[in-house]
């Protein structure tokens, strides 16, 4: 006879799998919810839930500013090969109370554990300084968030968390990964996807810029020249 699975199973869902970015888009809020199913039929188990929502990764060059002769100029820089354009984590309790630092680093349970993949040779102190600076910049842009205590669990079975997407999010495929944790060990995980895409005129502009870069640039320059010439003629008559 086949033996039943002992670890629980996560069944995740997201309120929106398709986020459409139109003109005047001010952001939206995603509801991530689901259930923790125990094949053994035990209810009300002592689970913690951690949800990590990540946007598409992108390379970034981060530059430091330095004051020279009363003017701010570019100083040292560092390149990162793979930086999440968006990162948010929500949990049922503070991460330090759920797992140890090693486990948190493996699963990226917080902005301090994001695997940024710096490139080039740089000493550890400078690497840490640039990494902290990058995370701080993303936080101030509203793109990196932490909500330790933002996951509600009902009857040890149902969970839900609300995570907001700001208006300046990058388009692409977002992954919402949910983890069930007990006694400091991740015992189940599941992934859902959310597609953020531009529609309408914004979509047309994005496609034109990507597929017909030279023509798009030429048209943009010509429109700027015509608008400037038209404004000059108008004010000349006033």
PDB file of C-alpha atoms in Angstrom, residues 42-215:
ATOM      1  CA  UNK A  42      -4.579  17.186  10.874  1.00  0.00           C
ATOM      2  CA  UNK A  43      -6.028  20.691  11.218  1.00  0.00           C
ATOM      3  CA  UNK A  44      -4.737  23.710  13.085  1.00  0.00           C
ATOM      4  CA  UNK A  45      -1.059  22.826  12.830  1.00  0.00           C
ATOM      5  CA  UNK A  46       1.512  25.381  13.959  1.00  0.00           C
ATOM      6  CA  UNK A  47       2.591  26.758  10.569  1.00  0.00           C
ATOM      7  CA  UNK A  48       4.150  30.076   9.680  1.00  0.00           C
ATOM      8  CA  UNK A  49       3.659  31.520   6.200  1.00  0.00           C
ATOM      9  CA  UNK A  50       6.126  33.657   4.241  1.00  0.00           C
ATOM     10  CA  UNK A  51       5.219  35.213   0.884  1.00  0.00           C
ATOM     11  CA  UNK A  52       7.889  36.616  -1.476  1.00  0.00           C
ATOM     12  CA  UNK A  53       6.820  38.625  -4.529  1.00  0.00           C
ATOM     13  CA  UNK A  54       9.577  39.384  -7.063  1.00  0.00           C
ATOM     14  CA  UNK A  55       9.568  41.289 -10.334  1.00  0.00           C
ATOM     15  CA  UNK A  56      11.728  40.655 -13.409  1.00  0.00           C
ATOM     16  CA  UNK A  57      15.480  40.878 -12.821  1.00  0.00           C
ATOM     17  CA  UNK A  58      17.601  43.466 -14.591  1.00  0.00           C
ATOM     18  CA  UNK A  59      21.271  44.552 -14.681  1.00  0.00           C
ATOM     19  CA  UNK A  60      22.029  47.788 -12.842  1.00  0.00           C
ATOM     20  CA  UNK A  61      25.059  50.040 -12.543  1.00  0.00           C
ATOM     21  CA  UNK A  62      25.054  51.922  -9.247  1.00  0.00           C
ATOM     22  CA  UNK A  63      27.147  55.093  -8.941  1.00  0.00           C
ATOM     23  CA  UNK A  64      28.179  56.960  -5.839  1.00  0.00           C
ATOM     24  CA  UNK A  65      28.023  60.738  -5.723  1.00  0.00           C
ATOM     25  CA  UNK A  66      30.933  62.730  -4.326  1.00  0.00           C
ATOM     26  CA  UNK A  67      31.180  66.435  -3.595  1.00  0.00           C
ATOM     27  CA  UNK A  68      34.090  68.016  -5.468  1.00  0.00           C
ATOM     28  CA  UNK A  69      34.742  71.772  -5.495  1.00  0.00           C
ATOM     29  CA  UNK A  70      31.182  72.398  -4.354  1.00  0.00           C
ATOM     30  CA  UNK A  71      29.656  70.230  -7.097  1.00  0.00           C
ATOM     31  CA  UNK A  72      28.267  66.701  -6.859  1.00  0.00           C
ATOM     32  CA  UNK A  73      30.057  64.425  -9.360  1.00  0.00           C
ATOM     33  CA  UNK A  74      30.035  60.689 -10.104  1.00  0.00           C
ATOM     34  CA  UNK A  75      32.610  58.735  -8.104  1.00  0.00           C
ATOM     35  CA  UNK A  76      32.933  54.947  -7.731  1.00  0.00           C
ATOM     36  CA  UNK A  77      30.463  52.571  -9.338  1.00  0.00           C
ATOM     37  CA  UNK A  78      29.502  48.920  -9.132  1.00  0.00           C
ATOM     38  CA  UNK A  79      27.629  46.659 -11.550  1.00  0.00           C
ATOM     39  CA  UNK A  80      24.987  44.125 -10.549  1.00  0.00           C
ATOM     40  CA  UNK A  81      24.078  41.414 -13.045  1.00  0.00           C
ATOM     41  CA  UNK A  82      20.676  40.419 -11.688  1.00  0.00           C
ATOM     42  CA  UNK A  83      18.626  42.770  -9.518  1.00  0.00           C
ATOM     43  CA  UNK A  84      14.888  42.210  -8.903  1.00  0.00           C
ATOM     44  CA  UNK A  85      13.044  45.228 -10.283  1.00  0.00           C
ATOM     45  CA  UNK A  86      10.518  44.715  -7.474  1.00  0.00           C
ATOM     46  CA  UNK A  87      10.764  42.791  -4.212  1.00  0.00           C
ATOM     47  CA  UNK A  88       8.277  42.409  -1.376  1.00  0.00           C
ATOM     48  CA  UNK A  89       8.114  39.966   1.509  1.00  0.00           C
ATOM     49  CA  UNK A  90       5.292  39.412   3.982  1.00  0.00           C
ATOM     50  CA  UNK A  91       5.251  36.939   6.855  1.00  0.00           C
ATOM     51  CA  UNK A  92       3.040  35.805   9.698  1.00  0.00           C
ATOM     52  CA  UNK A  93       5.713  36.744  12.276  1.00  0.00           C
ATOM     53  CA  UNK A  94       9.125  38.437  12.283  1.00  0.00           C
ATOM     54  CA  UNK A  95      11.524  36.392  10.157  1.00  0.00           C
ATOM     55  CA  UNK A  96      14.028  36.077  13.023  1.00  0.00           C
ATOM     56  CA  UNK A  97      11.321  34.255  15.014  1.00  0.00           C
ATOM     57  CA  UNK A  98      10.556  31.870  12.135  1.00  0.00           C
ATOM     58  CA  UNK A  99      13.907  30.724  10.693  1.00  0.00           C
ATOM     59  CA  UNK A 100      17.621  31.216  11.263  1.00  0.00           C
ATOM     60  CA  UNK A 101      19.748  33.563   9.167  1.00  0.00           C
ATOM     61  CA  UNK A 102      21.079  30.756   6.938  1.00  0.00           C
ATOM     62  CA  UNK A 103      17.576  29.600   5.950  1.00  0.00           C
ATOM     63  CA  UNK A 104      16.440  33.197   5.455  1.00  0.00           C
ATOM     64  CA  UNK A 105      19.376  33.776   3.084  1.00  0.00           C
ATOM     65  CA  UNK A 106      18.626  30.619   1.071  1.00  0.00           C
ATOM     66  CA  UNK A 107      14.996  31.618   0.440  1.00  0.00           C
ATOM     67  CA  UNK A 108      15.545  35.422   0.379  1.00  0.00           C
ATOM     68  CA  UNK A 109      13.223  36.109   3.315  1.00  0.00           C
ATOM     69  CA  UNK A 110      13.863  39.851   3.402  1.00  0.00           C
ATOM     70  CA  UNK A 111      15.551  42.726   1.593  1.00  0.00           C
ATOM     71  CA  UNK A 112      18.748  42.017   3.505  1.00  0.00           C
ATOM     72  CA  UNK A 113      18.918  38.560   1.911  1.00  0.00           C
ATOM     73  CA  UNK A 114      18.339  39.442  -1.761  1.00  0.00           C
ATOM     74  CA  UNK A 115      20.892  37.777  -4.049  1.00  0.00           C
ATOM     75  CA  UNK A 116      22.039  40.778  -6.076  1.00  0.00           C
ATOM     76  CA  UNK A 117      24.861  39.090  -8.042  1.00  0.00           C
ATOM     77  CA  UNK A 118      27.494  41.854  -8.162  1.00  0.00           C
ATOM     78  CA  UNK A 119      29.953  41.625 -11.044  1.00  0.00           C
ATOM     79  CA  UNK A 120      33.604  42.532 -11.265  1.00  0.00           C
ATOM     80  CA  UNK A 121      36.256  42.467  -8.553  1.00  0.00           C
ATOM     81  CA  UNK A 122      35.368  44.471  -5.472  1.00  0.00           C
ATOM     82  CA  UNK A 123      36.343  44.038  -1.824  1.00  0.00           C
ATOM     83  CA  UNK A 124      33.667  42.785   0.609  1.00  0.00           C
ATOM     84  CA  UNK A 125      33.338  46.113   2.420  1.00  0.00           C
ATOM     85  CA  UNK A 126      32.647  48.048  -0.767  1.00  0.00           C
ATOM     86  CA  UNK A 127      30.323  45.321  -2.031  1.00  0.00           C
ATOM     87  CA  UNK A 128      28.265  45.514   1.146  1.00  0.00           C
ATOM     88  CA  UNK A 129      28.166  49.326   0.960  1.00  0.00           C
ATOM     89  CA  UNK A 130      26.917  49.281  -2.630  1.00  0.00           C
ATOM     90  CA  UNK A 131      24.396  46.506  -1.884  1.00  0.00           C
ATOM     91  CA  UNK A 132      22.965  48.420   1.078  1.00  0.00           C
ATOM     92  CA  UNK A 133      22.843  51.567  -1.037  1.00  0.00           C
ATOM     93  CA  UNK A 134      20.982  49.783  -3.824  1.00  0.00           C
ATOM     94  CA  UNK A 135      18.407  48.308  -1.446  1.00  0.00           C
ATOM     95  CA  UNK A 136      17.927  51.693   0.230  1.00  0.00           C
ATOM     96  CA  UNK A 137      17.405  53.360  -3.166  1.00  0.00           C
ATOM     97  CA  UNK A 138      14.797  50.765  -4.154  1.00  0.00           C
ATOM     98  CA  UNK A 139      13.041  51.198  -0.802  1.00  0.00           C
ATOM     99  CA  UNK A 140      12.799  54.957  -1.270  1.00  0.00           C
ATOM    100  CA  UNK A 141      11.342  54.346  -4.741  1.00  0.00           C
ATOM    101  CA  UNK A 142       8.674  52.135  -3.167  1.00  0.00           C
ATOM    102  CA  UNK A 143       9.942  49.052  -5.007  1.00  0.00           C
ATOM    103  CA  UNK A 144      11.349  47.054  -2.064  1.00  0.00           C
ATOM    104  CA  UNK A 145       9.066  46.321   0.893  1.00  0.00           C
ATOM    105  CA  UNK A 146       8.900  44.222   4.041  1.00  0.00           C
ATOM    106  CA  UNK A 147       5.805  43.492   6.134  1.00  0.00           C
ATOM    107  CA  UNK A 148       6.685  41.124   8.956  1.00  0.00           C
ATOM    108  CA  UNK A 149       3.288  40.352  10.383  1.00  0.00           C
ATOM    109  CA  UNK A 150       1.425  41.054   7.142  1.00  0.00           C
ATOM    110  CA  UNK A 151       0.220  37.454   6.666  1.00  0.00           C
ATOM    111  CA  UNK A 152      -2.952  36.434   8.492  1.00  0.00           C
ATOM    112  CA  UNK A 153      -3.572  32.732   9.157  1.00  0.00           C
ATOM    113  CA  UNK A 154      -7.041  31.385  10.030  1.00  0.00           C
ATOM    114  CA  UNK A 155      -7.559  28.060  11.791  1.00  0.00           C
ATOM    115  CA  UNK A 156      -4.031  27.009  10.817  1.00  0.00           C
ATOM    116  CA  UNK A 157      -5.309  26.360   7.272  1.00  0.00           C
ATOM    117  CA  UNK A 158      -6.202  29.551   5.380  1.00  0.00           C
ATOM    118  CA  UNK A 159      -3.815  32.467   4.878  1.00  0.00           C
ATOM    119  CA  UNK A 160      -3.864  35.830   3.157  1.00  0.00           C
ATOM    120  CA  UNK A 161      -1.543  38.775   2.585  1.00  0.00           C
ATOM    121  CA  UNK A 162      -1.943  42.097   0.802  1.00  0.00           C
ATOM    122  CA  UNK A 163       0.968  43.531  -1.185  1.00  0.00           C
ATOM    123  CA  UNK A 164       0.778  46.785  -3.110  1.00  0.00           C
ATOM    124  CA  UNK A 165       2.355  47.443  -6.492  1.00  0.00           C
ATOM    125  CA  UNK A 166       3.300  51.122  -7.028  1.00  0.00           C
ATOM    126  CA  UNK A 167       2.744  53.055 -10.244  1.00  0.00           C
ATOM    127  CA  UNK A 168       6.434  52.827 -11.217  1.00  0.00           C
ATOM    128  CA  UNK A 169       6.621  49.015 -11.438  1.00  0.00           C
ATOM    129  CA  UNK A 170       8.449  47.371 -14.328  1.00  0.00           C
ATOM    130  CA  UNK A 171       6.353  45.346 -16.749  1.00  0.00           C
ATOM    131  CA  UNK A 172       6.974  41.624 -17.066  1.00  0.00           C
ATOM    132  CA  UNK A 173       6.311  38.365 -15.218  1.00  0.00           C
ATOM    133  CA  UNK A 174       6.248  38.507 -11.417  1.00  0.00           C
ATOM    134  CA  UNK A 175       6.626  35.414  -9.238  1.00  0.00           C
ATOM    135  CA  UNK A 176       4.680  35.071  -5.992  1.00  0.00           C
ATOM    136  CA  UNK A 177       6.242  32.272  -3.964  1.00  0.00           C
ATOM    137  CA  UNK A 178       4.613  31.069  -0.763  1.00  0.00           C
ATOM    138  CA  UNK A 179       6.437  29.072   1.920  1.00  0.00           C
ATOM    139  CA  UNK A 180       5.057  27.067   4.846  1.00  0.00           C
ATOM    140  CA  UNK A 181       7.494  26.898   7.755  1.00  0.00           C
ATOM    141  CA  UNK A 182       7.421  24.942  10.997  1.00  0.00           C
ATOM    142  CA  UNK A 183      10.110  24.582  13.661  1.00  0.00           C
ATOM    143  CA  UNK A 184      12.501  26.625  11.557  1.00  0.00           C
ATOM    144  CA  UNK A 185      12.192  24.359   8.510  1.00  0.00           C
ATOM    145  CA  UNK A 186      10.551  25.096   5.155  1.00  0.00           C
ATOM    146  CA  UNK A 187       8.217  22.154   4.640  1.00  0.00           C
ATOM    147  CA  UNK A 188       6.265  23.278   1.564  1.00  0.00           C
ATOM    148  CA  UNK A 189       6.399  25.908  -1.154  1.00  0.00           C
ATOM    149  CA  UNK A 190       4.387  26.894  -4.210  1.00  0.00           C
ATOM    150  CA  UNK A 191       4.619  29.562  -6.920  1.00  0.00           C
ATOM    151  CA  UNK A 192       2.012  31.668  -8.697  1.00  0.00           C
ATOM    152  CA  UNK A 193       2.685  34.148 -11.499  1.00  0.00           C
ATOM    153  CA  UNK A 194       1.418  37.654 -12.139  1.00  0.00           C
ATOM    154  CA  UNK A 195       1.817  39.349 -15.518  1.00  0.00           C
ATOM    155  CA  UNK A 196       2.212  43.135 -15.451  1.00  0.00           C
ATOM    156  CA  UNK A 197       1.779  44.602 -18.925  1.00  0.00           C
ATOM    157  CA  UNK A 198       1.095  47.894 -20.615  1.00  0.00           C
ATOM    158  CA  UNK A 199      -2.047  48.260 -22.700  1.00  0.00           C
ATOM    159  CA  UNK A 200      -3.473  50.959 -24.960  1.00  0.00           C
ATOM    160  CA  UNK A 201      -1.285  53.845 -26.084  1.00  0.00           C
ATOM    161  CA  UNK A 202       1.405  53.010 -23.500  1.00  0.00           C
ATOM    162  CA  UNK A 203       1.730  49.541 -25.063  1.00  0.00           C
ATOM    163  CA  UNK A 204       2.043  51.071 -28.539  1.00  0.00           C
ATOM    164  CA  UNK A 205       4.824  53.413 -27.383  1.00  0.00           C
ATOM    165  CA  UNK A 206       6.693  50.572 -25.644  1.00  0.00           C
ATOM    166  CA  UNK A 207       6.529  48.293 -28.696  1.00  0.00           C
ATOM    167  CA  UNK A 208       7.577  51.116 -31.014  1.00  0.00           C
ATOM    168  CA  UNK A 209      10.582  51.967 -28.853  1.00  0.00           C
ATOM    169  CA  UNK A 210      11.678  48.318 -28.621  1.00  0.00           C
ATOM    170  CA  UNK A 211      11.042  47.180 -32.210  1.00  0.00           C
ATOM    171  CA  UNK A 212      11.704  50.372 -34.179  1.00  0.00           C
ATOM    172  CA  UNK A 213      14.213  52.185 -32.015  1.00  0.00           C
ATOM    173  CA  UNK A 214      15.783  54.345 -34.727  1.00  0.00           C
ATOM    174  CA  UNK A 215      12.444  55.399 -36.232  1.00  0.00           C
TER     175      UNK A 215
END
